[in-house]
C-alpha positions in Angstrom: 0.0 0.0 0.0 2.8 2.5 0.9 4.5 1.8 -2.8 1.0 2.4 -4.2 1.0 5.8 -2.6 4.5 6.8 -3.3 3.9 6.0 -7.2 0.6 8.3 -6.8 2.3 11.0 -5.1 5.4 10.6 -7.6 3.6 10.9 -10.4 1.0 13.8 -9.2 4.5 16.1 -8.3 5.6 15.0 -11.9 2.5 15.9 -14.2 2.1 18.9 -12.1 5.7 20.4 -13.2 5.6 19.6 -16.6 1.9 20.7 -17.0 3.0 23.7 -16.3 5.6 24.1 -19.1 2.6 25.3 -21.3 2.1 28.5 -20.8 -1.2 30.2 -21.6 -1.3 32.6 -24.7 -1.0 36.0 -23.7 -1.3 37.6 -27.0 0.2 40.1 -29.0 1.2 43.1 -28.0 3.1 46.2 -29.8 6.8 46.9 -29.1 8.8 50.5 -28.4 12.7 50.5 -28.3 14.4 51.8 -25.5 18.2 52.4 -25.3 20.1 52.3 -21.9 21.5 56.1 -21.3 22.7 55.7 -17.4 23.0 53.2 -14.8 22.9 54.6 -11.7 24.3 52.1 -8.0 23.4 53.2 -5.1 23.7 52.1 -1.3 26.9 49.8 -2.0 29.2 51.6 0.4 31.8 48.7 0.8 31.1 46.9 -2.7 32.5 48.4 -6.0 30.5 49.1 -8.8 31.7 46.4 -11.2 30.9 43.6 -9.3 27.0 44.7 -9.6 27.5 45.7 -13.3 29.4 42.5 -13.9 25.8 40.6 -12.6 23.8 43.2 -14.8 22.5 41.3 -18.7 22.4 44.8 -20.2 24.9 47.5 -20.1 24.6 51.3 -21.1 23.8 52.5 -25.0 22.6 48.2 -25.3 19.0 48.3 -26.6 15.7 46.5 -25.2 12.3 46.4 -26.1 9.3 47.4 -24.1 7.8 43.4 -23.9 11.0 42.8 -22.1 11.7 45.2 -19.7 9.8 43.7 -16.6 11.9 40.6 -17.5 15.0 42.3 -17.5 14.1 44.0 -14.4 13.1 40.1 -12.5 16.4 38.7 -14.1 19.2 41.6 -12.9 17.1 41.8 -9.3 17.5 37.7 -9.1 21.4 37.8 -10.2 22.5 40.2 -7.9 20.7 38.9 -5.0 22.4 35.4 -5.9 25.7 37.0 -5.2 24.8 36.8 -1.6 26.1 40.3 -0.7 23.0 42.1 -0.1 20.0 41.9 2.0 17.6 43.9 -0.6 18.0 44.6 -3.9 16.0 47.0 -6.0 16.2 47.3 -9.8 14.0 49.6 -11.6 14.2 51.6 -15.1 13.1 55.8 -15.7 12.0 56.1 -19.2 12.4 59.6 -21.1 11.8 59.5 -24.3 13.0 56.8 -26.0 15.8 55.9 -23.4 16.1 54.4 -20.3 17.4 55.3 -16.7 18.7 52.0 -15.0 18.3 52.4 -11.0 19.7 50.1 -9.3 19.6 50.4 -5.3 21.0 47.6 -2.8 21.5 47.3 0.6 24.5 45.9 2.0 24.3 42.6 4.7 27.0 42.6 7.2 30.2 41.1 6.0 32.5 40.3 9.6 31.6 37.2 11.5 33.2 35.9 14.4 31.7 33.3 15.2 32.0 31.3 18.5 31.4 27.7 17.4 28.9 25.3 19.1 28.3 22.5 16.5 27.2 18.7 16.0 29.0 16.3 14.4 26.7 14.5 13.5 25.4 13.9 9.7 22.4 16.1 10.2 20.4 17.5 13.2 17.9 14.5 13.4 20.7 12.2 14.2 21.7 14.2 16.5 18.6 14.8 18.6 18.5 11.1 18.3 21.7 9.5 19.8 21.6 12.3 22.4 25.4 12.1 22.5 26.8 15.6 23.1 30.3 14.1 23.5 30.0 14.7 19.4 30.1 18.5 19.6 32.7 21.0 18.4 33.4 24.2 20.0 35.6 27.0 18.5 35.5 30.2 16.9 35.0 30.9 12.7 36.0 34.3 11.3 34.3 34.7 7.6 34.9 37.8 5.8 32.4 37.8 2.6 33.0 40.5 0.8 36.9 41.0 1.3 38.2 44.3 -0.4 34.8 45.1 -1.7 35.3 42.8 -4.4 32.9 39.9 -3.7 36.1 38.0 -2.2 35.4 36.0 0.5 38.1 34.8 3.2 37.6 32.0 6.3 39.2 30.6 9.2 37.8 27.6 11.1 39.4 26.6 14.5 37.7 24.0 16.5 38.4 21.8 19.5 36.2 19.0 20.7 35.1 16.0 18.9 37.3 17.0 16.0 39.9 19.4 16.3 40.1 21.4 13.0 42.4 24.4 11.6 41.1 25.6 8.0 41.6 28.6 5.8 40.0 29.4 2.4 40.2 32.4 0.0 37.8 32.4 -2.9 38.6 36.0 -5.4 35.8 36.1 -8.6 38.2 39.6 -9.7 41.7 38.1 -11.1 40.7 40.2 -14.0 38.9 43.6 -14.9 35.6 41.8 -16.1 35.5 39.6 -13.3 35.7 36.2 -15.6 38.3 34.6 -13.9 38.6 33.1 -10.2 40.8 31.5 -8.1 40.3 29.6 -4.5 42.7 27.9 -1.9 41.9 25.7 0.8 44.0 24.5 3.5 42.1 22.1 6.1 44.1 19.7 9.0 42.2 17.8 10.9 42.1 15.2 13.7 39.8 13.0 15.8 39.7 10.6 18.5 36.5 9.1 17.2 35.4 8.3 13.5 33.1 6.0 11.9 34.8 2.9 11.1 32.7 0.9 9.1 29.0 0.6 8.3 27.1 -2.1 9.5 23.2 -2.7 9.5 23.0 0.6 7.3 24.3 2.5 10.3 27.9 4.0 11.3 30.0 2.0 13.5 32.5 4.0 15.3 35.7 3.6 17.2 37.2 5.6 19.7 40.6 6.4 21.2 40.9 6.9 24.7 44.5 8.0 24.5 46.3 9.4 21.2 44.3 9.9 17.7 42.0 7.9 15.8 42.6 9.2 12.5 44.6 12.4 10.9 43.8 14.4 7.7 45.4 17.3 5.6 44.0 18.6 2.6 45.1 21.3 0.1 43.1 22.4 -2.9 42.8 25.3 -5.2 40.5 26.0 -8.0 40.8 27.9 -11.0 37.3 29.1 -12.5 35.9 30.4 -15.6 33.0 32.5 -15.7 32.4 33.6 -19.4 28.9 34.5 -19.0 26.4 35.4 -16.2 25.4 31.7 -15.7 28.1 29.8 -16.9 30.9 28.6 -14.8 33.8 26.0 -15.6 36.2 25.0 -12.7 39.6 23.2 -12.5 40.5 21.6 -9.5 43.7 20.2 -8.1 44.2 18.6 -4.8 46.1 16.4 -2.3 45.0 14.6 0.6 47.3 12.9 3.3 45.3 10.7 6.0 46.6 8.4 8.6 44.8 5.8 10.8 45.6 4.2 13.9 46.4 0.8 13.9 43.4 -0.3 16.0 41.2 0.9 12.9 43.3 -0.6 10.1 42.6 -4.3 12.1 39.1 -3.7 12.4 38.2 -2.9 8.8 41.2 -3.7 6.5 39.0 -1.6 3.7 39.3 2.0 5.3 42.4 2.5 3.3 42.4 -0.5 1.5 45.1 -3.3 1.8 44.9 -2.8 5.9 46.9 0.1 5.7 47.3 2.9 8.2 48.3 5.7 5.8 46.6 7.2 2.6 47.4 9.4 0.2 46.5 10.6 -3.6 46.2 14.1 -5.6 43.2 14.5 -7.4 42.3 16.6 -10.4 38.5 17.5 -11.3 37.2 19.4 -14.1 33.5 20.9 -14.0 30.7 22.5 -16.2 28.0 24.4 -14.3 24.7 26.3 -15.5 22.9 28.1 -13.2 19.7 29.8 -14.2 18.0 29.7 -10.8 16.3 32.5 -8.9 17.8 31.5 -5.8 20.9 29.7 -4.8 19.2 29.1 -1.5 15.7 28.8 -2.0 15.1 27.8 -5.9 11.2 28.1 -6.8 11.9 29.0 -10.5 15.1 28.4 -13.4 17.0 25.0 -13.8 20.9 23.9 -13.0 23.3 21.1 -14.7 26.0 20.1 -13.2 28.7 17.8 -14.8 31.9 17.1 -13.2 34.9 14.5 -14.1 37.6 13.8 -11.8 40.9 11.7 -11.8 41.7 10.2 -8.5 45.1 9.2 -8.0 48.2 10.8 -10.4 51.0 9.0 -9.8 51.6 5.3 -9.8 53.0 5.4 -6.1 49.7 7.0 -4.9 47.0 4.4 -2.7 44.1 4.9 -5.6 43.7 4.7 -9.2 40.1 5.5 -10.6 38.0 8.2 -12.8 34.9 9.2 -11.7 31.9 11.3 -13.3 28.9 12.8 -11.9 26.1 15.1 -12.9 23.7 16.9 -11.6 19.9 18.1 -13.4 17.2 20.2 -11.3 14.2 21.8 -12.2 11.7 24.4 -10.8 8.6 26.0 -11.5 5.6 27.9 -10.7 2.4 25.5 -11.3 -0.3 28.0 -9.9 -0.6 31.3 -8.0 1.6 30.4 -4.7 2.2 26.6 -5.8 5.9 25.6 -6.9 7.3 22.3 -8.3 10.9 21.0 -8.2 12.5 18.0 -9.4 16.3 16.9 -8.5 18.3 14.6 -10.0 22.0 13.5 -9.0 23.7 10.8 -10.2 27.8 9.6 -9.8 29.8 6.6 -11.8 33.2 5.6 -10.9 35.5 2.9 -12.8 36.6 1.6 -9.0 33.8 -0.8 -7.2 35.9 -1.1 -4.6 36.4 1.9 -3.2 38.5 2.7 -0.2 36.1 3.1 3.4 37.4 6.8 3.8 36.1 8.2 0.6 33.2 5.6 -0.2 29.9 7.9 0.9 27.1 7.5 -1.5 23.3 8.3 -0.2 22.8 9.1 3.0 25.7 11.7 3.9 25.6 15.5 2.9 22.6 14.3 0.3 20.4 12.1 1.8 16.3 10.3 1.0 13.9 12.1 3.4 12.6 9.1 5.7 16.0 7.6 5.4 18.1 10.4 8.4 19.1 7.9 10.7 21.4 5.4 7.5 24.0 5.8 5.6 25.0 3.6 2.5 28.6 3.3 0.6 29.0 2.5 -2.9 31.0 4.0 -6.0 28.1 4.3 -7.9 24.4 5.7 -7.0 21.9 7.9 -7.9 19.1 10.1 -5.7 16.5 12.3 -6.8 14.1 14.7 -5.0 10.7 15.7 -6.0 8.5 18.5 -4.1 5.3 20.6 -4.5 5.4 23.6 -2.5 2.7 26.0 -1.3 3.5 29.6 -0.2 1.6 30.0 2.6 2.9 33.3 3.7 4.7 35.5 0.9 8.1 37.0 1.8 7.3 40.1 4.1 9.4 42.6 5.1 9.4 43.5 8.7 11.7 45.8 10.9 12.5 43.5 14.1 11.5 45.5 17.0 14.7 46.1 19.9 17.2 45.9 17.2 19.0 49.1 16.5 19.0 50.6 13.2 21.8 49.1 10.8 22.3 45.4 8.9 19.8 43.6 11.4 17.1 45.8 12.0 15.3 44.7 8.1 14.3 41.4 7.8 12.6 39.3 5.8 10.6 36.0 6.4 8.3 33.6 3.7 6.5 30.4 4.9 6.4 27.3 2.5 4.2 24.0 2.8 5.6 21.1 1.4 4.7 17.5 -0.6 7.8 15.6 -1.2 9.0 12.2 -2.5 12.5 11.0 -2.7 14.2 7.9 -4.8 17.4 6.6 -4.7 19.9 3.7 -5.7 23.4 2.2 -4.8 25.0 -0.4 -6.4 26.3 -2.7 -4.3 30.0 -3.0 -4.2 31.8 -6.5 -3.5 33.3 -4.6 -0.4 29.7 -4.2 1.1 28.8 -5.7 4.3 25.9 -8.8 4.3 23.6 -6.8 6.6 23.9 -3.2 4.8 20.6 -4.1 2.9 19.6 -0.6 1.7 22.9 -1.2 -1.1 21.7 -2.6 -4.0 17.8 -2.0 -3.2 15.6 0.8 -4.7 14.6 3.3 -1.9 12.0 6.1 -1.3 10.4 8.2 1.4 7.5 10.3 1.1 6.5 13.1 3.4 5.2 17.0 4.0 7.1 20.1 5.8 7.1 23.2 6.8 9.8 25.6 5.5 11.0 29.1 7.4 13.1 30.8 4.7 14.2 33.9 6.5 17.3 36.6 6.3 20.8 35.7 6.2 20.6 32.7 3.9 18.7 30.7 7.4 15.8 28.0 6.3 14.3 25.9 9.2 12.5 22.8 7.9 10.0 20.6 10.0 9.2 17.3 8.1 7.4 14.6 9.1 8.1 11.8 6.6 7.7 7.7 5.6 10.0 5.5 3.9 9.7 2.5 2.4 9.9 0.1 5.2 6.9 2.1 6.6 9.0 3.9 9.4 8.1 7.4 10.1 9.1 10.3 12.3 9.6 14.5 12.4 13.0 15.5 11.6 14.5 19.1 12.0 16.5 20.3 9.7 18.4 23.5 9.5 19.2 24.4 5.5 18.3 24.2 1.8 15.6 20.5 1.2 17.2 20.5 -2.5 20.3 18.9 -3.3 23.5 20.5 -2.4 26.0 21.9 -4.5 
């Protein structure tokens, strides 16, 4: 009976979305040029003009027509909020004559966080709440600069004690040129734990910890050349190296986590990818689409611990329906030419993308697939509010939308010849099905409260703090 509701539900989200695809005829109407005289920016006190003009799809003395304006006006507003600088944008045109006045007014979110750190470790929140075990938390601090220099740059440093003590630093630049096309990040990350998940057993993490000394060691360095030729258009080139060591405890109770019972583990890695990204939101999608499609070679050099190629790609979709209801399909899927991947680096469904219903498991295997389907209802439109005791500044404006939510989730993993007997989600075909409350407020926050089913007919609420779509 639940597989009978499932496919209903499945198939309902489905014809909904591409119902939709047919828009009604709206008729002709007459067209008057306009030519772009002036853009005006204003209320950008820390960022420079030409990251905004860099986001804009016209530029000054460029022509448009007067079907297209309150397009162009939905499509600049959208790509400069999905730089994630500002808390408002407005975008409007003054028309005189035959030309146009661009007006383009922003308002600037806070870009300096220290941040004292009090974090699970956990996979996600649910498991978290579940196990109870706050011997799993991180404390620390986090500095994050976002908009370093004024120039979109962003800059972070992680240090954090506790269940895993961590030292990381990134800087991400999109301004290595005048026209803001080409990009470079670096990452540095060490860490180190006296606890890790071992192995995977009954479709749950196993773990193993140290009383004295350290269960396992990691450093990682990786920087990434990008590409940006158009507004939505990105192609990345990434090289990395990762060093890991195990203690010798681990290596005896799952030969696999390197491979070959070895402590120690190390490859470079090189990663081409092709992104387009024609959504509204980068946090909150309800319109556009996004492909993904990335290729990576695992292991350089003969005297490295891997050898493999792996591909994977990435397809979503999203779309008004009706007034207030939105439809969204994800799709993810990842190939590699190793079935026997290594313990440390074999996370398939379950980890940072995971089947609603399924929270509490985890699954391993080099090649899977997971897909996420949702009809949302707006129940309370983004409103603007000033939050009362806050002084005037960054914080004082907010904003706040409601969603309802219908979703069902699919997923697949092959199952490798490394697999334990009793992991029995690897190799099935698995789905949940459930509904949720979304709060999508200020600052990039969503809270989600789902209750959901999966296929074995086990249910529950989960909390969840972040985006319900696929991650990037």
């Amino acid at each position: 009976m639940f597989r009978f509701h499932f496919i209903v539900l499945f198939a309902t989200l489905n014809l909904l979305l591409f119902a939709s695809l047919n828009p009604l005829y709206s008729g002709e109407v007459s067209d008057s040029t306009y030519i772009v005289s002036k853009i005006t920016i204003t209320g950008n006190r820390i960022t420079k003009d030409r990251v905004i003009l860099r986001e804009l799809t016209f530029s000054v003395n460029d022509t448009l027509f007067s079907s297209q304006i309150h397009d162009v006006l939905a499509q600049n507003k959208e790509n400069i909020e999905n730089t994630l600088l500002f808390n408002f944008v407005y975008v409007s045109f003054d028309t005189t004559k035959n030309n146009l006045l661009a007006n383009i007014n922003v308002e600037e979110r806070w870009y300096i966080w220290p941040i004292p750190i009090f974090e699970y470790a956990d996979r996600n929140l649910s498991v978290f709440l579940k196990e109870g075990n706050f011997t799993r938390v991180n404390l620390g601090g986090y500095l994050r600069v976002d908009n370093f220099r004024g120039m979109r740059d962003q800059v972070k440093l992680r240090l954090v004690v506790g269940y895993r003590n961590q030292i990381a630093l990134q800087y991400k630049t999109h301004s290595l040129d005048r026209e803001n096309k080409h990009g470079i990040t670096s990452w540095t990350y060490f860490a180190t734990n006296n606890e890790i998940p071992f192995i995977t057993s009954g479709n749950e993490p196993q773990y193993f910890k140290l009383d004295r000394g350290t269960a396992r060691k990691v450093f990682l360095s990786e920087i990434t050349y990008q590409y940006r030729p158009k507004h939505y258009w990105y192609h990345r080139l990434t090289a990395s190296h990762i060093r890991a060591s195990i203690a010798d405890t681990i290596a005896l109770l799952n030969p696999t986590y390197f491979g070959n019972g070895s402590t120690n583990f190390s490859y470079s890695q090189v990663k081409f990818e092709v992104v387009l990204d024609k959504r509204n939101s980068r946090i909150f999608p309800l319109s556009g689409y996004y492909f993904d499609v990335e290729m990576a070679r695992q292991g350089l050099f003969r005297s490295e611990d891997i050898s493999l190629w792996y591909t994977q790609f990435s397809a979503r979709y999203y779309q008004p329906i009706l007034p207030r209801f939105y439809g969204g399909i994800d799709f993810m899927a990842k190939i590699s030419t190793d079935s026997n991947l290594p313990y440390f680096l074999n996370e398939a469904v379950g980890f940072s993308n995971y089947i609603r219903g399924f929270e509490y498991y985890v699954t391993n295997g080099s090649t899977f697939m997971i897909n996420k389907n949702s009809l949302k209802f707006e129940i309370l439109p983004t409103r603007v509010v000033n939050l009362p005791m806050v002084p005037q500044g960054k914080f004082k404006k907010a904003h706040l939308a409601i969603y309802w939510s219908l979703f069902g989730d699919t997923g697949w993993v092959k199952r490798d010849s490394n697999s334990q007997p009793n992991n029995t989600l690897e190799g099935d075909f698995l789905y949940g099905l459930g509904t949720g409350l979304y709060f999508v407020a200020y600052y990039d926050a969503i809270l989600r409260v789902e209750y959901s089913v999966n296929k074995f007919g086990e249910s529950g609420f989960f909390l969840h703090f972040g985006t319900p779509f696929l991650t990037d």
